[in-house]
C-alpha cells in the first residue's frame, strides 16, 4: 500500500482519515471529521471541513472550500454531512456545503463530475453522476440534478429545482422551475428551448427516440404539463418518453419551465 504524502506546511487533524496514496499539497487544512478515499489529490490551499467524505481518485484544485457551514440563516450548527463521490475534478475556488437538518442533513455529489472554477453547490443538494458545472455556475439549496446534467457558465439554479437526466442549461441562464430530462434551457430568465440533441446523440439515442421526444415536447407545449403528461402516460411510449413523463408526474416543489413559444 502506498502511504499518503502530506506537505509539511499543511494542517491535517490527527483524527482525519486519510486513504492510501493520497497527496495533500502545501497549505491545506483538513478537519477532524474528514475522510479521504484512496488516491485523493488536494493540490494546495484546499480547506476540507465538517463531516466530509471525498471519494477515491478525486482531485481538488487550489483554494476550493469543501464542507464549511451552509450559507443558510436557518443553520444552527446541527450535525450534517457532505458526501463527494469518486473521480471528481473540483477546480479552483469551488465551494460545496453540507446539508441542514431541515433539508435531510446530507449534500451528495455523484461520481465523475467536473466542477469548474468558482462553481457552487449549496446545502442539501443531490447531484448525480457525470455532472458538469461550468465556471461560476451556482446551484442553490435543496436542488436535484440527475445524471449527465450540464449547467453553463454564470448560470444560477433556484432552490428546490429539479433538473432531469441529460438536460443542459445554457450560459448566463437563471433556472427558476423544474427542467425535464434531456431538455435544453437558455435565456436570462430560462425557458425550455427544445431538446439537448448533442447530449442525446452522444448517449446513442436513436432517431426514433429523438422523434418521439420531439413529438412529446410539442404536445406538452399545448397545455398544462402535468395534465398533458397524465394523458400521454396512458399510451405506449418509448423508454425515454416514459422517463420524461415519470419525471413530470413525480413529486416537486416547483412548476416546470414551459417550451419557448
Tab-separated table of C-alpha atoms in Angstrom:
chain	number	residue	atom	x	y	z
A	1	UNK	CA	0.000	0.000	0.000
A	2	UNK	CA	1.279	3.458	-0.898
A	3	UNK	CA	1.350	5.776	2.067
A	4	UNK	CA	-0.236	9.222	1.859
A	5	UNK	CA	2.052	12.155	1.166
A	6	UNK	CA	1.353	15.316	3.166
A	7	UNK	CA	3.275	18.541	2.637
A	8	UNK	CA	4.741	19.771	5.936
A	9	UNK	CA	3.000	23.154	5.614
A	10	UNK	CA	-0.475	21.571	5.653
A	11	UNK	CA	-2.520	21.206	8.834
A	12	UNK	CA	-4.192	17.796	8.999
A	13	UNK	CA	-6.068	16.900	12.161
A	14	UNK	CA	-4.824	13.596	13.604
A	15	UNK	CA	-8.419	12.303	13.718
A	16	UNK	CA	-8.924	12.739	9.958
A	17	UNK	CA	-8.987	9.529	7.921
A	18	UNK	CA	-6.560	9.753	5.007
A	19	UNK	CA	-6.674	6.952	2.415
A	20	UNK	CA	-3.710	5.215	0.879
A	21	UNK	CA	-1.924	7.028	-1.905
A	22	UNK	CA	-3.407	10.443	-1.103
A	23	UNK	CA	-1.426	13.580	-1.903
A	24	UNK	CA	-2.010	16.680	0.205
A	25	UNK	CA	-0.105	19.656	-1.164
A	26	UNK	CA	1.042	22.800	0.629
A	27	UNK	CA	-1.112	24.941	2.920
A	28	UNK	CA	-4.170	22.681	3.056
A	29	UNK	CA	-6.346	22.480	6.182
A	30	UNK	CA	-8.128	19.180	6.931
A	31	UNK	CA	-10.604	18.882	9.809
A	32	UNK	CA	-11.050	16.018	12.296
A	33	UNK	CA	-14.218	14.546	10.726
A	34	UNK	CA	-12.885	14.409	7.182
A	35	UNK	CA	-12.445	11.131	5.299
A	36	UNK	CA	-10.384	10.995	2.106
A	37	UNK	CA	-10.638	7.869	-0.054
A	38	UNK	CA	-7.726	6.322	-1.907
A	39	UNK	CA	-5.501	8.427	-4.135
A	40	UNK	CA	-7.319	11.703	-3.479
A	41	UNK	CA	-5.213	14.703	-4.533
A	42	UNK	CA	-5.513	18.106	-2.866
A	43	UNK	CA	-3.292	20.376	-4.933
A	44	UNK	CA	-2.720	23.224	-2.441
A	45	UNK	CA	-4.584	25.755	-0.233
A	46	UNK	CA	-7.634	23.473	-0.011
A	47	UNK	CA	-9.904	23.586	3.056
A	48	UNK	CA	-11.929	20.473	3.901
A	49	UNK	CA	-14.088	20.910	6.994
A	50	UNK	CA	-17.010	19.309	8.810
A	51	UNK	CA	-18.126	15.718	8.323
A	52	UNK	CA	-16.970	15.429	4.726
A	53	UNK	CA	-16.232	12.339	2.643
A	54	UNK	CA	-14.258	12.661	-0.597
A	55	UNK	CA	-14.295	9.565	-2.811
A	56	UNK	CA	-11.398	7.741	-4.449
A	57	UNK	CA	-9.227	9.464	-7.075
A	58	UNK	CA	-10.932	12.828	-6.768
A	59	UNK	CA	-8.680	15.819	-7.466
A	60	UNK	CA	-9.261	19.162	-5.750
A	61	UNK	CA	-7.529	22.259	-7.075
A	62	UNK	CA	-6.238	25.293	-5.126
A	63	UNK	CA	-8.494	27.439	-2.928
A	64	UNK	CA	-11.513	25.137	-3.014
A	65	UNK	CA	-13.568	25.050	0.199
A	66	UNK	CA	-15.486	21.842	0.908
A	67	UNK	CA	-17.717	21.112	3.886
A	68	UNK	CA	-17.789	24.518	5.552
A	69	UNK	CA	-21.094	25.501	7.212
A	70	UNK	CA	-24.064	26.104	4.885
A	71	UNK	CA	-24.941	29.598	3.699
A	72	UNK	CA	-28.365	29.293	5.291
A	73	UNK	CA	-29.570	31.501	8.150
A	74	UNK	CA	-31.647	28.600	9.496
A	75	UNK	CA	-28.498	26.545	10.151
A	76	UNK	CA	-27.844	26.272	13.881
A	77	UNK	CA	-24.725	24.146	13.976
A	78	UNK	CA	-26.523	20.795	13.686
A	79	UNK	CA	-24.507	17.759	12.653
A	80	UNK	CA	-24.750	17.328	8.883
A	81	UNK	CA	-22.590	15.884	6.076
A	82	UNK	CA	-21.120	16.401	2.639
A	83	UNK	CA	-20.510	13.277	0.545
A	84	UNK	CA	-18.473	13.586	-2.655
A	85	UNK	CA	-18.132	10.583	-4.958
A	86	UNK	CA	-15.181	9.159	-6.859
A	87	UNK	CA	-13.078	10.598	-9.686
A	88	UNK	CA	-14.456	14.124	-9.485
A	89	UNK	CA	-12.442	17.112	-10.650
A	90	UNK	CA	-13.078	20.088	-8.394
A	91	UNK	CA	-11.396	23.194	-9.729
A	92	UNK	CA	-10.195	26.440	-8.180
A	93	UNK	CA	-12.459	28.372	-5.759
A	94	UNK	CA	-15.257	25.793	-5.842
A	95	UNK	CA	-17.472	25.752	-2.739
A	96	UNK	CA	-19.625	22.822	-1.615
A	97	UNK	CA	-21.662	22.959	1.595
A	98	UNK	CA	-23.051	20.165	3.794
A	99	UNK	CA	-26.736	19.641	4.436
A	100	UNK	CA	-29.076	21.138	7.003
A	101	UNK	CA	-31.408	19.486	9.470
A	102	UNK	CA	-34.446	20.793	7.609
A	103	UNK	CA	-33.215	19.504	4.255
A	104	UNK	CA	-32.301	15.932	5.150
A	105	UNK	CA	-28.826	16.598	6.541
A	106	UNK	CA	-26.731	15.464	3.569
A	107	UNK	CA	-25.399	17.078	0.415
A	108	UNK	CA	-24.402	14.369	-2.094
A	109	UNK	CA	-22.221	14.621	-5.172
A	110	UNK	CA	-22.032	11.643	-7.546
A	111	UNK	CA	-19.048	10.237	-9.433
A	112	UNK	CA	-17.021	11.538	-12.397
A	113	UNK	CA	-18.176	15.155	-12.197
A	114	UNK	CA	-16.386	18.287	-13.342
A	115	UNK	CA	-16.917	21.372	-11.209
A	116	UNK	CA	-15.158	24.265	-12.920
A	117	UNK	CA	-13.622	27.310	-11.258
A	118	UNK	CA	-15.875	29.286	-8.943
A	119	UNK	CA	-18.886	26.979	-9.130
A	120	UNK	CA	-21.037	26.424	-6.038
A	121	UNK	CA	-23.154	23.552	-4.696
A	122	UNK	CA	-25.344	24.628	-1.776
A	123	UNK	CA	-26.768	22.725	1.189
A	124	UNK	CA	-28.895	19.586	0.763
A	125	UNK	CA	-28.336	19.320	-2.996
A	126	UNK	CA	-28.325	15.900	-4.644
A	127	UNK	CA	-26.033	15.928	-7.680
A	128	UNK	CA	-25.874	12.876	-9.953
A	129	UNK	CA	-23.017	11.261	-11.844
A	130	UNK	CA	-21.055	12.987	-14.612
A	131	UNK	CA	-22.401	16.435	-13.749
A	132	UNK	CA	-20.642	19.441	-15.237
A	133	UNK	CA	-20.900	22.859	-13.613
A	134	UNK	CA	-19.138	25.384	-15.821
A	135	UNK	CA	-17.260	28.389	-14.385
A	136	UNK	CA	-19.215	30.341	-11.745
A	137	UNK	CA	-22.385	28.262	-12.077
A	138	UNK	CA	-24.312	28.175	-8.789
A	139	UNK	CA	-26.847	25.607	-7.580
A	140	UNK	CA	-28.973	26.774	-4.647
A	141	UNK	CA	-30.137	24.660	-1.716
A	142	UNK	CA	-32.266	21.516	-1.961
A	143	UNK	CA	-31.837	21.115	-5.728
A	144	UNK	CA	-31.700	17.767	-7.522
A	145	UNK	CA	-29.535	17.370	-10.619
A	146	UNK	CA	-29.863	13.924	-12.146
A	147	UNK	CA	-27.078	12.170	-14.087
A	148	UNK	CA	-25.338	13.854	-17.047
A	149	UNK	CA	-26.620	17.372	-16.383
A	150	UNK	CA	-24.588	20.352	-17.656
A	151	UNK	CA	-25.028	23.820	-16.147
A	152	UNK	CA	-23.477	26.579	-18.269
A	153	UNK	CA	-21.150	29.298	-17.063
A	154	UNK	CA	-22.519	32.138	-14.890
A	155	UNK	CA	-25.872	30.347	-14.597
A	156	UNK	CA	-27.949	30.020	-11.445
A	157	UNK	CA	-30.383	27.316	-10.344
A	158	UNK	CA	-33.093	28.405	-7.885
A	159	UNK	CA	-33.554	26.444	-4.662
A	160	UNK	CA	-35.751	23.315	-4.756
A	161	UNK	CA	-35.460	22.962	-8.550
A	162	UNK	CA	-35.103	19.525	-10.165
A	163	UNK	CA	-33.152	19.094	-13.403
A	164	UNK	CA	-33.765	15.809	-15.197
A	165	UNK	CA	-31.193	13.428	-16.621
A	166	UNK	CA	-29.233	14.611	-19.622
A	167	UNK	CA	-30.558	18.193	-19.567
A	168	UNK	CA	-28.344	21.154	-20.449
A	169	UNK	CA	-28.553	24.723	-19.164
A	170	UNK	CA	-27.068	27.394	-21.409
A	171	UNK	CA	-24.663	30.077	-20.184
A	172	UNK	CA	-25.938	33.101	-18.224
A	173	UNK	CA	-29.310	31.489	-17.516
A	174	UNK	CA	-31.485	31.730	-14.414
A	175	UNK	CA	-33.432	28.500	-13.837
A	176	UNK	CA	-36.475	29.030	-11.610
A	177	UNK	CA	-38.539	25.902	-12.340
A	178	UNK	CA	-38.045	22.194	-12.994
A	179	UNK	CA	-36.359	21.093	-16.223
A	180	UNK	CA	-37.464	17.901	-17.976
A	181	UNK	CA	-34.910	15.171	-18.757
A	182	UNK	CA	-32.987	15.828	-21.997
A	183	UNK	CA	-34.249	19.430	-22.085
A	184	UNK	CA	-32.348	22.468	-23.333
A	185	UNK	CA	-32.874	25.634	-21.275
A	186	UNK	CA	-31.369	29.017	-22.058
A	187	UNK	CA	-32.035	32.731	-21.753
A	188	UNK	CA	-31.668	35.326	-18.980
A	189	UNK	CA	-34.871	34.016	-17.406
A	190	UNK	CA	-34.615	30.457	-18.604
A	191	UNK	CA	-37.173	28.837	-20.883
A	192	UNK	CA	-37.313	25.360	-22.350
A	193	UNK	CA	-35.859	25.715	-25.828
A	194	UNK	CA	-36.115	22.158	-27.122
A	195	UNK	CA	-34.023	19.074	-26.506
A	196	UNK	CA	-30.363	18.572	-25.656
A	197	UNK	CA	-29.760	16.991	-29.052
A	198	UNK	CA	-25.977	16.933	-28.712
A	199	UNK	CA	-26.222	15.068	-25.418
A	200	UNK	CA	-28.812	12.629	-26.756
A	201	UNK	CA	-26.660	11.761	-29.765
A	202	UNK	CA	-23.584	11.331	-27.584
A	203	UNK	CA	-25.510	8.830	-25.486
A	204	UNK	CA	-26.589	6.842	-28.525
A	205	UNK	CA	-30.251	7.806	-28.675
A	206	UNK	CA	-31.828	6.519	-31.873
A	207	UNK	CA	-33.547	8.734	-34.451
A	208	UNK	CA	-36.866	7.147	-33.467
A	209	UNK	CA	-36.321	8.024	-29.788
A	210	UNK	CA	-35.433	11.614	-30.635
A	211	UNK	CA	-38.522	11.965	-32.846
A	212	UNK	CA	-40.671	10.530	-30.043
A	213	UNK	CA	-39.229	13.047	-27.573
A	214	UNK	CA	-39.861	15.897	-30.017
A	215	UNK	CA	-43.482	14.820	-30.509
A	216	UNK	CA	-43.963	14.596	-26.749
A	217	UNK	CA	-42.467	18.066	-26.237
A	218	UNK	CA	-44.766	19.566	-28.873
A	219	UNK	CA	-47.799	18.112	-27.116
A	220	UNK	CA	-46.603	19.284	-23.700
A	221	UNK	CA	-46.410	22.819	-25.018
A	222	UNK	CA	-50.135	22.894	-25.824
A	223	UNK	CA	-51.434	22.799	-22.246
A	224	UNK	CA	-50.694	22.040	-18.625
A	225	UNK	CA	-47.538	19.939	-18.309
A	226	UNK	CA	-48.989	17.636	-15.668
A	227	UNK	CA	-52.401	17.204	-17.299
A	228	UNK	CA	-50.850	16.521	-20.694
A	229	UNK	CA	-48.288	14.159	-19.169
A	230	UNK	CA	-51.036	12.165	-17.473
A	231	UNK	CA	-52.812	11.823	-20.813
A	232	UNK	CA	-49.639	10.819	-22.645
A	233	UNK	CA	-48.745	8.307	-19.944
A	234	UNK	CA	-51.854	6.301	-20.811
A	235	UNK	CA	-50.392	5.346	-24.180
A	236	UNK	CA	-47.438	3.254	-25.261
A	237	UNK	CA	-44.277	5.313	-25.097
A	238	UNK	CA	-40.558	4.845	-25.661
A	239	UNK	CA	-38.358	4.392	-22.597
A	240	UNK	CA	-37.030	7.949	-22.899
A	241	UNK	CA	-40.501	9.459	-23.256
A	242	UNK	CA	-41.644	7.419	-20.281
A	243	UNK	CA	-38.682	8.749	-18.250
A	244	UNK	CA	-39.695	12.340	-19.007
A	245	UNK	CA	-43.362	11.687	-18.188
A	246	UNK	CA	-42.452	9.976	-14.904
A	247	UNK	CA	-40.256	12.965	-14.035
A	248	UNK	CA	-43.102	15.421	-14.700
A	249	UNK	CA	-45.572	13.374	-12.674
A	250	UNK	CA	-43.138	12.899	-9.782
A	251	UNK	CA	-43.111	14.942	-6.556
A	252	UNK	CA	-41.934	18.529	-6.984
A	253	UNK	CA	-41.873	21.835	-5.125
A	254	UNK	CA	-41.687	23.870	-8.334
A	255	UNK	CA	-43.566	24.273	-11.600
A	256	UNK	CA	-41.977	23.408	-14.952
A	257	UNK	CA	-40.257	25.598	-17.484
A	258	UNK	CA	-42.550	25.711	-20.499
A	259	UNK	CA	-41.347	25.438	-24.092
A	260	UNK	CA	-40.415	28.705	-25.749
A	261	UNK	CA	-43.344	29.989	-27.809
